[in-house]
Coordinates of C-alpha atoms in Angstrom, one line a residue:
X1 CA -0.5 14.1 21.0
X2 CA -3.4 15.9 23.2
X3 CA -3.5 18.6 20.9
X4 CA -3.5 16.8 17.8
X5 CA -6.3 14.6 18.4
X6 CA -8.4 17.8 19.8
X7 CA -7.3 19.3 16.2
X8 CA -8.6 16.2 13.9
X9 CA -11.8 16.2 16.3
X10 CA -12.9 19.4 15.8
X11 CA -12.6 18.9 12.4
X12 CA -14.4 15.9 12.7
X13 CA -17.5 17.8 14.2
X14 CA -18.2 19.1 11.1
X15 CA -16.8 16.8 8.9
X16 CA -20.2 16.3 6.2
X17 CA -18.7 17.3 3.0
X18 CA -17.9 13.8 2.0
X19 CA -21.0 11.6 3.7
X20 CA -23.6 14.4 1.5
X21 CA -21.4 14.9 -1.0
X22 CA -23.7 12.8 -3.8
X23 CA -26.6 14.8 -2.3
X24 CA -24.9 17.9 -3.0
X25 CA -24.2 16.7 -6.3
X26 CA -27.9 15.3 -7.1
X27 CA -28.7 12.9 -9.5
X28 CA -27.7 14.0 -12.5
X29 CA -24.3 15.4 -11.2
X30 CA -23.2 12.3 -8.7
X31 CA -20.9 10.7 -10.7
X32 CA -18.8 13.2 -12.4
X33 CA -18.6 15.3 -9.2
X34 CA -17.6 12.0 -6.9
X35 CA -15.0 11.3 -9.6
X36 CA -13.8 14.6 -9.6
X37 CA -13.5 14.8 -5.9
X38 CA -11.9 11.0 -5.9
X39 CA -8.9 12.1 -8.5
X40 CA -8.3 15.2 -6.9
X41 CA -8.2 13.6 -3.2
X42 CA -5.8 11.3 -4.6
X43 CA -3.4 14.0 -5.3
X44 CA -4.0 15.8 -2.5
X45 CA -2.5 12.6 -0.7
X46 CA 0.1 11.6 -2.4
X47 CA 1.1 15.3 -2.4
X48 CA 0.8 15.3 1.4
X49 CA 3.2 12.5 1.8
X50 CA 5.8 14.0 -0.7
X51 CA 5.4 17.4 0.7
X52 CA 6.6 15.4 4.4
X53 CA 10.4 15.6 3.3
X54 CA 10.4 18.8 2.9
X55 CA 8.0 20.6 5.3
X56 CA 7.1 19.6 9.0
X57 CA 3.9 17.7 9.8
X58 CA 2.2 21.1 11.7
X59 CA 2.8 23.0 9.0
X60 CA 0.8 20.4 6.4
X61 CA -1.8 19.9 9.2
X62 CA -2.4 23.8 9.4
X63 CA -2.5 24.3 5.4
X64 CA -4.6 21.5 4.6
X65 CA -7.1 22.2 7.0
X66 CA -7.3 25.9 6.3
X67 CA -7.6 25.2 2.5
X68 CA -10.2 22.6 2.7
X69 CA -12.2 25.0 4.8
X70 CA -12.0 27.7 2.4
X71 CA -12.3 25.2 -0.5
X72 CA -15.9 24.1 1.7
X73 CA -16.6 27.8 1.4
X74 CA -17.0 27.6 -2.3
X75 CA -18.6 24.9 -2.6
X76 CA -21.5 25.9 -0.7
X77 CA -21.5 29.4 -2.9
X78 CA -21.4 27.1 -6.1
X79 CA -24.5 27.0 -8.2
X80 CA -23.9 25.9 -11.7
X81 CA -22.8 22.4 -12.7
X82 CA -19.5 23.8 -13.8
X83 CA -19.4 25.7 -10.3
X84 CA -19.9 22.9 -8.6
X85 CA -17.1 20.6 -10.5
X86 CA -14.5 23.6 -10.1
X87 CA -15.4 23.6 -6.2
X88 CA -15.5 20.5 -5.8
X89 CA -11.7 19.3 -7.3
X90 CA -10.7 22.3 -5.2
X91 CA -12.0 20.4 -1.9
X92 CA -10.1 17.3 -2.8
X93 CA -7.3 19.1 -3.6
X94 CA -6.8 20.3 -0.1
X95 CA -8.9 17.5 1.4
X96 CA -6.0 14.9 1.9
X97 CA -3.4 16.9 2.6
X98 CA -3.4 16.8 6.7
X99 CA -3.8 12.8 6.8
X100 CA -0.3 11.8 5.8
X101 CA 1.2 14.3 8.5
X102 CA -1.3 13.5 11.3
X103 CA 0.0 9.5 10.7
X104 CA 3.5 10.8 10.8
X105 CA 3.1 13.4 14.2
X106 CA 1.7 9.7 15.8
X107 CA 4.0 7.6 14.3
X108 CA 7.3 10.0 15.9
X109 CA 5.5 10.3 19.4
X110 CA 4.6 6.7 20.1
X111 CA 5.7 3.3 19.3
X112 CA 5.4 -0.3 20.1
X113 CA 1.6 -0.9 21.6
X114 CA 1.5 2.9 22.8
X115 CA 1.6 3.9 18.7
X116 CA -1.0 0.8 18.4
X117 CA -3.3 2.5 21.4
X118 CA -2.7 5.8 19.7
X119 CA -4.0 5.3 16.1
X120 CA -6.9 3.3 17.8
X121 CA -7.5 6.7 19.6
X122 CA -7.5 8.8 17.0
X123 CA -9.7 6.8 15.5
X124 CA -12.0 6.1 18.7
X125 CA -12.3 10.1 18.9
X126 CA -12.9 10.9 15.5
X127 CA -15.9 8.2 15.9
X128 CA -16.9 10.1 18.9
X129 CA -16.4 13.5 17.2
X130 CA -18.8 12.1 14.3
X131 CA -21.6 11.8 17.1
X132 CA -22.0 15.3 17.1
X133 CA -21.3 15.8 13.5
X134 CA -24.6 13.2 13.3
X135 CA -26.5 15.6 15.3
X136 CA -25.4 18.6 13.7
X137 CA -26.5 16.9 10.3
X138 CA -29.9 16.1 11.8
X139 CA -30.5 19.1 12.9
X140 CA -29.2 21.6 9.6
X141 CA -30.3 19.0 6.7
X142 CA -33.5 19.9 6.8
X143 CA -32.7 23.4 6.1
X144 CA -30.8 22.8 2.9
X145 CA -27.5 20.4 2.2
X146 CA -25.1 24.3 1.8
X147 CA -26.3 24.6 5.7
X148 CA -23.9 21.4 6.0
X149 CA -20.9 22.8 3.6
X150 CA -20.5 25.9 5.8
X151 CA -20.8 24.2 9.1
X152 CA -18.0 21.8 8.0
X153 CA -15.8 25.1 6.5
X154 CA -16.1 26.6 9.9
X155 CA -14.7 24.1 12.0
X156 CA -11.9 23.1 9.4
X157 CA -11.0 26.8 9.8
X158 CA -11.3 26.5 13.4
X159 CA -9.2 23.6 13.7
X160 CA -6.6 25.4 11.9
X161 CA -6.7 27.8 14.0
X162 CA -6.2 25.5 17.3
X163 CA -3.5 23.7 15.2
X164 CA -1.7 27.0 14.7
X165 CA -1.7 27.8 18.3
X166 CA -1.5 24.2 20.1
X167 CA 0.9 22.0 18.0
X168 CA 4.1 21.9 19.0
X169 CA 6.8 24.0 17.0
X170 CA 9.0 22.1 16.1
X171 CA 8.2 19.4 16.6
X172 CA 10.0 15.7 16.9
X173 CA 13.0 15.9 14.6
X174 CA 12.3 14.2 11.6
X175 CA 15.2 12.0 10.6
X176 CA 17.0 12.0 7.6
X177 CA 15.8 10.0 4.2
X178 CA 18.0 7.9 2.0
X179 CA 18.5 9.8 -1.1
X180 CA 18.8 6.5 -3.2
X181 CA 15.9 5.7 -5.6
X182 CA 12.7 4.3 -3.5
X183 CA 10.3 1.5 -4.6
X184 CA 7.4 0.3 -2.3
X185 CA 8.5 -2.9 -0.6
X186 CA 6.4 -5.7 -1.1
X187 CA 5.1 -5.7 2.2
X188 CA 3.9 -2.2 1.8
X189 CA 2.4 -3.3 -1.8
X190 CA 0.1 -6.0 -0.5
X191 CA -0.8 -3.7 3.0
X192 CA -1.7 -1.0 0.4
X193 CA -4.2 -4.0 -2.0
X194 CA -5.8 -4.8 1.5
X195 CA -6.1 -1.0 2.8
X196 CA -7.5 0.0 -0.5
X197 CA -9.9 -3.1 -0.8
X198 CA -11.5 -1.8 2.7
X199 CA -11.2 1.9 2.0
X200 CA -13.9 1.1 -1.4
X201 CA -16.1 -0.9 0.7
X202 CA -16.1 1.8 3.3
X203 CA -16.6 4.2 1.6
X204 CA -19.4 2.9 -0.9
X205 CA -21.7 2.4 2.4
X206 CA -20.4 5.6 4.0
X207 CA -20.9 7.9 0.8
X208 CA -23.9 6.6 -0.2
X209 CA -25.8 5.6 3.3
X210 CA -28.3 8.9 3.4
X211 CA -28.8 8.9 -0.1
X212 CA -29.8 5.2 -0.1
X213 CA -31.9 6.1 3.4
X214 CA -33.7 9.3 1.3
X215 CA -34.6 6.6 -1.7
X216 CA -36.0 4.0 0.2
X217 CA -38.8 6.8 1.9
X218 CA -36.5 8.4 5.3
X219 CA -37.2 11.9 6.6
X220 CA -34.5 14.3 5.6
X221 CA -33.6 14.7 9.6
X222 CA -32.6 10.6 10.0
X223 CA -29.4 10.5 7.8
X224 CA -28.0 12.8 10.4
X225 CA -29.5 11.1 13.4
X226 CA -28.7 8.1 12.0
X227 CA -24.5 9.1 11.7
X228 CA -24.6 10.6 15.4
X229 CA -25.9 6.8 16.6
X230 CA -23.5 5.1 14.9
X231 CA -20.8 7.1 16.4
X232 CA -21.9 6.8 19.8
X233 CA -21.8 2.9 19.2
X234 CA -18.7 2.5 17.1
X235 CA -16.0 2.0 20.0
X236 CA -18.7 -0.4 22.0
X237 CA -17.2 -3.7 19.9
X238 CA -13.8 -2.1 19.5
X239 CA -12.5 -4.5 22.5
X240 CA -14.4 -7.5 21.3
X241 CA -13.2 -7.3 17.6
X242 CA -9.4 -6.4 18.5
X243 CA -6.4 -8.2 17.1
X244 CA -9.0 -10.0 14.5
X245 CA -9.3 -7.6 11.4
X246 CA -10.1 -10.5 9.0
X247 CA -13.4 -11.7 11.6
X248 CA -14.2 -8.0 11.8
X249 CA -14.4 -7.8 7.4
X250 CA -16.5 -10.9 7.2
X251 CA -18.6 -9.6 9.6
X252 CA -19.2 -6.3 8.0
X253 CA -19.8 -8.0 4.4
X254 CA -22.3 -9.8 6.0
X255 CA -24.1 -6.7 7.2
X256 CA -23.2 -4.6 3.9
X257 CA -25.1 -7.8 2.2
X258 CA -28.6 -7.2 5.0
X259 CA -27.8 -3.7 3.8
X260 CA -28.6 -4.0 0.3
X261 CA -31.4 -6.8 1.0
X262 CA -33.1 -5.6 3.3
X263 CA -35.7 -2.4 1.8
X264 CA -37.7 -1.5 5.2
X265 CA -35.8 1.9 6.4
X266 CA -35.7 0.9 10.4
X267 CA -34.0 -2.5 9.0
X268 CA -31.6 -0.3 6.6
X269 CA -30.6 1.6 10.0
X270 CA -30.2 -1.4 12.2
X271 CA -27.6 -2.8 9.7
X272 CA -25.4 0.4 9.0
X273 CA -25.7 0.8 13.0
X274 CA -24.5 -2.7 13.1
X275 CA -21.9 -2.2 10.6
X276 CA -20.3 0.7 11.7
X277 CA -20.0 -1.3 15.3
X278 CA -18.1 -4.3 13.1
X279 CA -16.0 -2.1 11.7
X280 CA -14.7 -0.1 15.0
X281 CA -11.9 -2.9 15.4
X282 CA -10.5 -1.8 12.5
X283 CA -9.9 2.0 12.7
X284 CA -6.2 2.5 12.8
X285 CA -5.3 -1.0 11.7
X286 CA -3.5 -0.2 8.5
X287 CA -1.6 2.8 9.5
X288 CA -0.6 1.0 12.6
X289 CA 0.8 -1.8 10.8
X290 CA 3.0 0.7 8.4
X291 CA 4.3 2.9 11.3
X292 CA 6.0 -0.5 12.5
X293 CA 6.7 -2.0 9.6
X294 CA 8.6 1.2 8.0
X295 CA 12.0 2.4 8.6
X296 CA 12.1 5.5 10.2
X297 CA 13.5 7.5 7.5
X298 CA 11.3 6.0 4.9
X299 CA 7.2 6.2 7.0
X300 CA 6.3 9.5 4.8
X301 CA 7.0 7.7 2.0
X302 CA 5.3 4.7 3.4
X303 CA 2.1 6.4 4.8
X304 CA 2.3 8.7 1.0
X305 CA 2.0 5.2 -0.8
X306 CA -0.2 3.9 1.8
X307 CA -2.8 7.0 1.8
X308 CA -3.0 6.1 -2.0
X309 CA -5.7 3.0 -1.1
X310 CA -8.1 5.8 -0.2
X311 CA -7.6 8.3 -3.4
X312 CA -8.1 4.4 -5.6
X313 CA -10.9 3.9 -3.7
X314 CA -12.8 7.4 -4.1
X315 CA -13.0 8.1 -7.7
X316 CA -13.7 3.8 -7.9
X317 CA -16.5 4.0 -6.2
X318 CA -19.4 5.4 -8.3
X319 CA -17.8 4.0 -11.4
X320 CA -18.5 0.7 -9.6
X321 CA -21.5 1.4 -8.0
X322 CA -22.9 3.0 -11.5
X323 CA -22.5 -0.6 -12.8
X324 CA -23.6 -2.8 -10.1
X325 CA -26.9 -0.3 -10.2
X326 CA -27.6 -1.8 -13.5
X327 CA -27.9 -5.0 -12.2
X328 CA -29.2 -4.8 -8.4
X329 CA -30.8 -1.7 -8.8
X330 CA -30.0 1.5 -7.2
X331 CA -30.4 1.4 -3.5
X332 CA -28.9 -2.2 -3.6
X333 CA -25.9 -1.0 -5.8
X334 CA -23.5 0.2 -2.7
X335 CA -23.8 -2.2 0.1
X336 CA -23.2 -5.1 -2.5
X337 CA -20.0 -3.4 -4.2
X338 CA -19.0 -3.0 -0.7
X339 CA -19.6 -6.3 0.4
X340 CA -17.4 -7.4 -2.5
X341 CA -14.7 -5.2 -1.4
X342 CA -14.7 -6.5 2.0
X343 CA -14.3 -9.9 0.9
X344 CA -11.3 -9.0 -1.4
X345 CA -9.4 -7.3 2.1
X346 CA -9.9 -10.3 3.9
X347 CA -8.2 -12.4 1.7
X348 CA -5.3 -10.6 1.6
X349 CA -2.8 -10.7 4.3
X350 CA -0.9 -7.2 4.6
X351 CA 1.3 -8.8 7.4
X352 CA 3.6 -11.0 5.2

């Protein structure tokens, strides 16, 4: 468990590609590459849970992180639009492909409140990890958004690497599937609606956060800064906010609502900052409540069907931000579609 956390945090280090993803793209290229990305990510998932039955979880953590890093690789060489759109489906291609099987490694070395404490530090780390990745941003935006892409193929390679020569081999036994036909559960169905509700509004404020910061007037170095704060105070409400997931949405509509009001950039900050501390409670909340709810020989399938609310949720969210731009203008557009979003996962109850 050790070694796969320090696996997903080195990666984490250098995770940008997705945060400055529409700044790579640039205006006139931010919704058809976000799209792109979205569709392809939500193969890559799916694929990544299907692949579990067949191939053990290190051996989908290793591939997926080598080929997103060499995937990162070309996107930073692309130039042309057409360059960019090839790259980019490549990335979210690979992208997904590690999350399924990092859910599953968890899910077969804990359970009870240990697997409970153990998605909640994966998540917990990978918020720390993003500290540094904040820094890292701060430090190479300035110097060109492809200064970002490399940094983030380098320590996916790396990671690969230390997954290579770290995680176990074999590992747990995996135990058998049923071979009959298999159709989500119901409970699964409704866990997935809430998951994917969250994963938009997350990922409307998340994508679009430095390129609403840039609009509204920010230096190009407080994006970056602005990430590595956040990180450092995510797991300070974390204790405060546990065990109530549906006080911990409202709470971060409300501040994805001051988000889109507000138009002064130290008020912007103050609200993400505030945000990302709502939301803290809530990393590994949805795995954690598939890894017990799933029969053993059916949690690939389950965390497959599950990882779908984040490959709905990507290629949604310009579409939907694209519209609500229309009405609350640009730098409004995200914080309210994610406020929406919010709303929607709060009202439904993946426990029943």
């Amino acid at each position: 468990m050790r070694a796969l956390l320090w696996v997903r945090v080195l990666n984490q280090v250098g995770a940008f590609a997705l945060a400055f993803l529409a700044v790579v793209a640039g205006p006139r290229l931010v919704t058809p590459v976000l799209t792109v990305f979205g569709v392809a990510a939500l193969a890559s998932r799916w694929a990544g849970g299907v692949l579990l039955d067949r191939v053990r979880p290190r051996t989908l953590v290793v591939a997926g992180l080598a080929a997103t890093g060499v995937a990162l690789l070309a996107l930073a060489a692309a130039r042309t639009p057409w360059q960019i759109l090839a790259a980019t489906a490549a990335t979210g291609l690979a992208f997904e492909l590690y999350e399924p099987a990092t859910s599953e490694f968890l899910a077969r070395l804990a359970e009870g409140d240990r697997r409970r404490d153990a998605y909640a530090l994966l998540g917990t780390a990978l918020a720390a990890a993003g500290a540094v990745s904040g820094l890292l941003a701060a430090v190479l935006l300035p110097f060109g958004v492809h200064r970002l892409l490399l940094a983030d193929a380098a320590t996916c390679l790396a990671a690969a690497a230390v997954a290579q020569a770290f995680l176990p081999r074999p590992p747990v036994e995996a135990p058998a599937r049923r071979r009959e036909r298999w159709r989500p559960p119901v409970r699964l169905v409704r866990l997935t609606v809430s998951a994917t509700a969250y994963a938009f509004g997350y990922l409307a404020v998340l994508m679009f956060a430095p390129f609403v910061l840039l609009q509204r007037g920010a230096p190009a170095w407080l994006p970056g800064l602005m990430l590595a704060a956040a990180a450092l105070l995510a797991p300070l409400s974390r204790r405060p906010l546990s065990g109530r997931p549906r006080t911990a949405l409202l709470l971060s509509c409300a501040l994805a609502v001051t988000m889109a009001l507000v138009r002064d950039v130290p008020l912007t900050v103050t609200a993400y900052l505030a945000w990302v501390m709502a939301g803290s409670a809530l990393l590994g909340h949805w795995p954690a409540l598939a890894a017990d709810a799933a029969p053993a020989a059916d949690r690939p399938r389950w965390f497959a069907f599950l990882g779908l609310s984040w490959g709905v949720a990507q290629p949604a969210v310009p579409g939907v931000v694209g519209l609500v731009a229309a009405v609350g203008g640009r730098t409004a557009a995200a914080p309210l579609a994610a406020a929406v979003a919010f709303v929607v996962a709060a009202g439904v109850d993946p426990r029943r």
